[in-house]
Short mmCIF file of C-alpha atoms and ligand atoms in Angstrom, two decimals:
data_model
loop_
_atom_site.label_atom_id
_atom_site.label_comp_id
_atom_site.label_asym_id
_atom_site.label_seq_id
_atom_site.Cartn_x
_atom_site.Cartn_y
_atom_site.Cartn_z
CA GLU P 21 148.13 127.89 138.26
CA ASN P 22 146.36 130.97 136.75
CA LEU P 23 143.23 130.12 135.10
CA PHE P 24 141.42 132.90 133.17
CA GLN P 25 137.63 132.58 132.22
CA VAL P 26 135.84 134.57 129.86
CA ALA P 27 131.79 134.21 129.60
CA ILE P 28 129.81 135.25 126.76
CA ASP P 29 126.05 135.30 126.99
CA GLY P 30 123.27 136.94 124.84
CA PRO P 31 120.24 135.95 122.65
CA ALA P 32 119.95 133.98 119.61
CA ALA P 33 122.18 134.75 116.57
CA ALA P 34 123.96 137.83 118.52
CA GLY P 35 127.30 136.64 117.26
CA LYS P 36 128.53 134.87 120.32
CA SER P 37 129.85 131.89 118.86
CA THR P 38 131.82 133.59 116.07
CA VAL P 39 133.09 136.19 118.43
CA ALA P 40 133.82 133.69 121.17
CA LYS P 41 135.88 131.41 118.78
CA ILE P 42 138.13 134.34 117.40
CA THR P 43 138.60 135.69 120.83
CA ALA P 44 139.66 132.14 122.40
CA LYS P 45 141.90 131.54 119.44
CA THR P 46 143.84 134.77 119.83
CA LEU P 47 144.08 134.19 123.72
CA GLY P 48 144.99 130.55 123.31
CA PHE P 49 142.28 129.57 125.55
CA VAL P 50 139.79 126.74 124.93
CA TYR P 51 136.49 127.67 123.33
CA ILE P 52 133.26 125.98 124.81
CA ASP P 53 130.15 126.03 122.77
CA THR P 54 127.30 125.05 125.49
CA GLY P 55 124.73 125.66 122.99
CA ALA P 56 125.83 122.77 121.07
CA MET P 57 125.66 120.60 124.19
CA TYR P 58 121.90 121.40 124.48
CA ARG P 59 121.58 120.95 120.62
CA SER P 60 123.42 117.80 120.67
CA LEU P 61 120.83 116.14 123.24
CA THR P 62 117.92 117.61 121.30
CA TYR P 63 119.24 115.93 118.10
CA LYS P 64 119.78 112.52 120.01
CA ALA P 65 116.10 113.13 121.71
CA LEU P 66 114.51 113.80 118.30
CA LYS P 67 116.44 111.12 116.36
CA GLN P 68 114.94 108.33 119.09
CA LYS P 69 111.71 109.97 119.11
CA LYS P 70 111.71 110.61 122.79
CA ASP P 71 108.69 112.71 124.25
CA LEU P 72 110.36 116.13 124.72
CA ASN P 73 108.32 117.24 127.57
CA ASP P 74 109.62 114.18 129.75
CA ALA P 75 112.24 115.53 131.65
CA ARG P 76 113.06 112.18 133.35
CA GLN P 77 113.41 110.51 130.10
CA LEU P 78 115.67 113.33 128.80
CA LYS P 79 117.82 113.18 131.89
CA LYS P 80 118.19 109.50 131.40
CA LEU P 81 119.18 109.85 127.59
CA LEU P 82 121.68 112.52 128.66
CA ASN P 83 123.36 110.14 131.20
CA GLN P 84 123.82 107.85 128.40
CA THR P 85 125.11 110.47 125.85
CA GLU P 86 128.59 111.46 125.39
CA ILE P 87 128.96 114.56 123.74
CA LYS P 88 132.53 115.90 122.62
CA LEU P 89 133.49 119.34 121.40
CA VAL P 90 136.77 119.04 119.54
CA GLN P 91 138.98 121.88 118.49
CA GLU P 92 139.96 121.41 114.86
CA GLY P 93 141.84 124.48 113.18
CA SER P 94 139.67 127.85 113.33
CA GLY P 95 136.51 125.78 113.88
CA GLN P 96 134.94 123.13 116.37
CA LYS P 97 133.52 119.59 115.68
CA VAL P 98 130.72 118.34 117.93
CA TYR P 99 130.35 114.66 118.16
CA VAL P 100 127.53 112.79 119.82
CA ASP P 101 128.32 109.40 120.66
CA GLY P 102 130.98 109.41 117.98
CA GLU P 103 128.82 110.58 115.30
CA ASP P 104 129.90 113.84 113.76
CA VAL P 105 126.91 116.35 114.26
CA THR P 106 128.47 119.57 113.64
CA GLU P 107 125.96 120.44 110.85
CA ARG P 108 123.00 118.55 111.78
CA ILE P 109 122.57 120.21 115.18
CA ARG P 110 121.99 123.70 113.34
CA TYR P 111 119.16 122.38 111.31
CA PRO P 112 115.51 124.06 112.23
CA ASP P 113 114.13 120.99 113.85
CA VAL P 114 116.87 121.09 116.38
CA SER P 115 116.67 125.02 116.85
CA GLU P 116 112.93 124.77 117.15
CA HIS P 117 113.14 122.31 120.03
CA VAL P 118 116.39 123.05 121.91
CA SER P 119 114.64 125.47 124.26
CA LEU P 120 112.15 123.24 125.56
CA VAL P 121 114.71 120.48 125.96
CA SER P 122 117.17 122.86 128.00
CA SER P 123 114.24 124.32 130.08
CA PHE P 124 114.49 121.12 132.38
CA GLU P 125 116.25 121.55 135.72
CA ASP P 126 117.61 117.99 135.71
CA VAL P 127 118.98 118.29 132.13
CA ARG P 128 120.61 121.83 132.98
CA THR P 129 122.15 120.52 136.05
CA GLU P 130 124.07 117.70 134.31
CA MET P 131 125.03 120.00 131.48
CA VAL P 132 126.58 122.66 133.76
CA ASN P 133 128.27 119.90 135.79
CA ARG P 134 129.91 118.95 132.40
CA GLN P 135 130.79 122.52 131.44
CA ARG P 136 132.49 123.24 134.83
CA LYS P 137 134.41 120.07 134.26
CA LEU P 138 135.73 121.23 131.10
CA ALA P 139 136.81 124.66 132.43
CA GLU P 140 138.52 123.03 135.37
CA SER P 141 141.99 122.36 133.75
CA CYS P 142 142.17 125.31 131.11
CA SER P 143 141.44 129.00 130.42
CA VAL P 144 138.11 129.03 128.59
CA VAL P 145 135.97 131.46 126.51
CA MET P 146 132.56 129.66 127.23
CA ASP P 147 129.24 131.06 125.29
CA GLY P 148 125.78 130.61 126.10
CA ARG P 149 122.75 131.89 128.11
CA ASP P 150 123.63 131.26 131.91
CA ILE P 151 127.36 131.36 131.55
CA GLY P 152 127.85 134.59 133.55
CA THR P 153 125.04 134.15 135.75
CA HIS P 154 125.27 130.43 136.43
CA VAL P 155 128.15 128.20 135.09
CA LEU P 156 131.13 130.43 135.73
CA PRO P 157 129.91 133.21 138.29
CA ASP P 158 133.68 133.97 138.88
CA ALA P 159 134.66 134.58 135.28
CA GLN P 160 136.93 137.40 135.21
CA VAL P 161 135.30 138.89 132.13
CA LYS P 162 131.85 138.59 131.47
CA ILE P 163 130.01 139.91 128.15
CA PHE P 164 126.44 140.18 127.26
CA LEU P 165 126.17 140.68 123.69
CA ILE P 166 123.28 142.23 122.02
CA ALA P 167 121.87 143.32 118.60
CA SER P 168 118.74 144.12 117.17
CA VAL P 169 116.47 141.46 116.08
CA ASP P 170 116.62 142.71 112.22
CA GLU P 171 120.36 142.59 112.44
CA ARG P 172 120.36 139.14 113.90
CA ALA P 173 118.14 137.71 111.25
CA VAL P 174 120.32 139.44 108.47
CA ARG P 175 123.08 137.45 110.05
CA ARG P 176 121.57 134.46 110.16
CA TYR P 177 120.33 134.81 106.85
CA ARG P 178 123.83 135.13 105.36
CA GLU P 179 124.90 131.99 107.24
CA GLU P 180 122.07 130.20 105.66
CA GLU P 181 122.72 131.39 102.10
CA LEU P 182 126.28 130.18 102.49
CA LYS P 183 124.97 126.70 103.00
CA GLY P 184 122.67 127.05 99.86
CA ARG P 185 119.42 127.69 101.58
CA HIS P 186 116.99 130.91 101.32
CA PRO P 187 114.61 131.27 104.25
CA SER P 188 112.44 134.29 104.45
CA MET P 189 113.44 137.28 106.41
CA GLU P 190 110.23 137.09 108.40
CA SER P 191 110.40 133.23 109.38
CA LEU P 192 114.16 133.80 110.58
CA ARG P 193 113.05 137.19 112.72
CA GLU P 194 110.11 134.96 114.24
CA ALA P 195 112.28 131.93 115.05
CA ILE P 196 114.73 134.22 116.80
CA ALA P 197 112.31 136.26 118.63
CA LEU P 198 110.41 133.05 119.62
CA ARG P 199 113.55 131.51 120.89
CA ASP P 200 114.60 134.59 123.02
CA LYS P 201 111.16 134.50 124.43
CA LYS P 202 111.36 131.11 125.60
CA ASP P 203 114.89 131.36 126.90
CA MET P 204 114.29 134.36 128.93
CA GLU P 205 110.88 133.21 130.54
CA ARG P 206 111.92 129.66 131.53
CA GLU P 207 112.19 129.16 135.42
CA VAL P 208 115.71 127.60 135.61
CA SER P 209 118.83 130.23 134.73
CA PRO P 210 116.70 132.33 132.30
CA LEU P 211 118.47 134.16 129.68
CA VAL P 212 119.34 137.50 131.72
CA LYS P 213 122.44 139.88 131.67
CA ALA P 214 124.58 138.91 134.98
CA ASP P 215 124.75 142.28 137.09
CA ASP P 216 128.67 142.12 136.52
CA ALA P 217 128.44 141.56 132.92
CA ILE P 218 129.46 144.23 130.11
CA ALA P 219 126.75 144.84 127.70
CA LEU P 220 127.96 145.19 124.05
CA ASP P 221 125.46 146.09 121.45
CA THR P 222 127.22 144.97 118.20
CA THR P 223 124.20 145.90 115.93
CA SER P 224 126.31 148.41 113.88
CA LEU P 225 129.96 146.96 114.99
CA THR P 226 132.15 144.55 112.89
CA ILE P 227 133.17 141.07 114.30
CA ASP P 228 136.64 142.71 114.67
CA GLU P 229 135.39 145.31 116.57
CA VAL P 230 133.76 143.14 118.95
CA VAL P 231 136.58 140.92 119.43
CA GLU P 232 139.08 143.96 120.03
CA GLN P 233 136.64 145.43 122.72
CA ILE P 234 136.68 141.85 124.52
CA LEU P 235 140.39 141.46 124.14
CA HIS P 236 140.85 144.87 125.82
CA PHE P 237 138.55 143.88 128.95
CA VAL P 238 140.64 140.86 129.22
CA LYS P 239 143.93 142.78 129.19
CA GLU P 240 142.53 144.96 131.90
CA LYS P 241 142.13 141.83 134.14
CA GLN P 242 145.16 139.88 133.19
O1 LIG V 309 123.65 129.41 121.42
P1 LIG V 309 122.75 128.31 120.64
O2 LIG V 309 121.85 129.20 119.79
O3 LIG V 309 123.42 127.38 119.75
O4 LIG V 309 121.90 127.89 121.81
C1 LIG V 309 120.84 126.97 121.48
C2 LIG V 309 119.88 126.88 122.60
O5 LIG V 309 120.35 126.29 123.54
C3 LIG V 309 119.26 128.33 123.29
O6 LIG V 309 118.24 128.95 122.41
C4 LIG V 309 119.02 127.86 124.70
O7 LIG V 309 117.77 127.30 124.71
C5 LIG V 309 119.76 126.66 124.86
N1 LIG V 309 121.00 127.21 125.73
C6 LIG V 309 120.86 127.23 127.02
N2 LIG V 309 121.99 127.61 127.88
C7 LIG V 309 123.09 127.62 127.32
C8 LIG V 309 123.49 127.54 126.13
C9 LIG V 309 122.15 127.11 125.11
O8 LIG V 309 119.89 127.17 127.65
N3 LIG V 309 124.17 127.83 128.18
#
């Protein structure tokens, strides 16, 4: 069979998941949000008051954790051990700690195994930080999405506003920059553009324009 893989990486709030979801839907591929998997483990570890610096404990916890990504209409629902955590894993406490939890090699190895398994039997659009460099090194299309920190803070603000929250722009900008720094500076599979990835600066592009470009690259390879 002819399986196709689209890898979308990039810094926080660059629009990866929005773009990946629409691209997957248009192509009839499965969308896999790897960030949601790291967020899910972080949520459970926080809930159980685990020591987030203890890699062995986190690995053990992950082994006892079922994370399910379920496609529902145009969206995706995330379940941890059967609990719907779709909204909860986006809260600031999870966002603040997820980079620490995802910095450990043992945690990443297990996550990557699960991610590769998900891509074994179907064509996928997978987004994250290390998809093109590590999880799916043979992906036919690799995209590295970037956007200025200011633009990303504005986008995040609009998302928060829809949920009735009004964080300050400065706090959003800081949180985004800090998470990028942690993700780029970690030792294991840091956030970096794959040599063969196409860099797309989305600062002044609409969502549809970004999707259109990606679909164009896919067509070229199909
Ligand atoms: O994509 P999202 O912002 O939801 O990812 C949350 C965090 O999970 C990232 O900041 C990063 O620390 C971690 N992550 C990762 N590798 C991935 C996806 C996410 O380390 N493939």
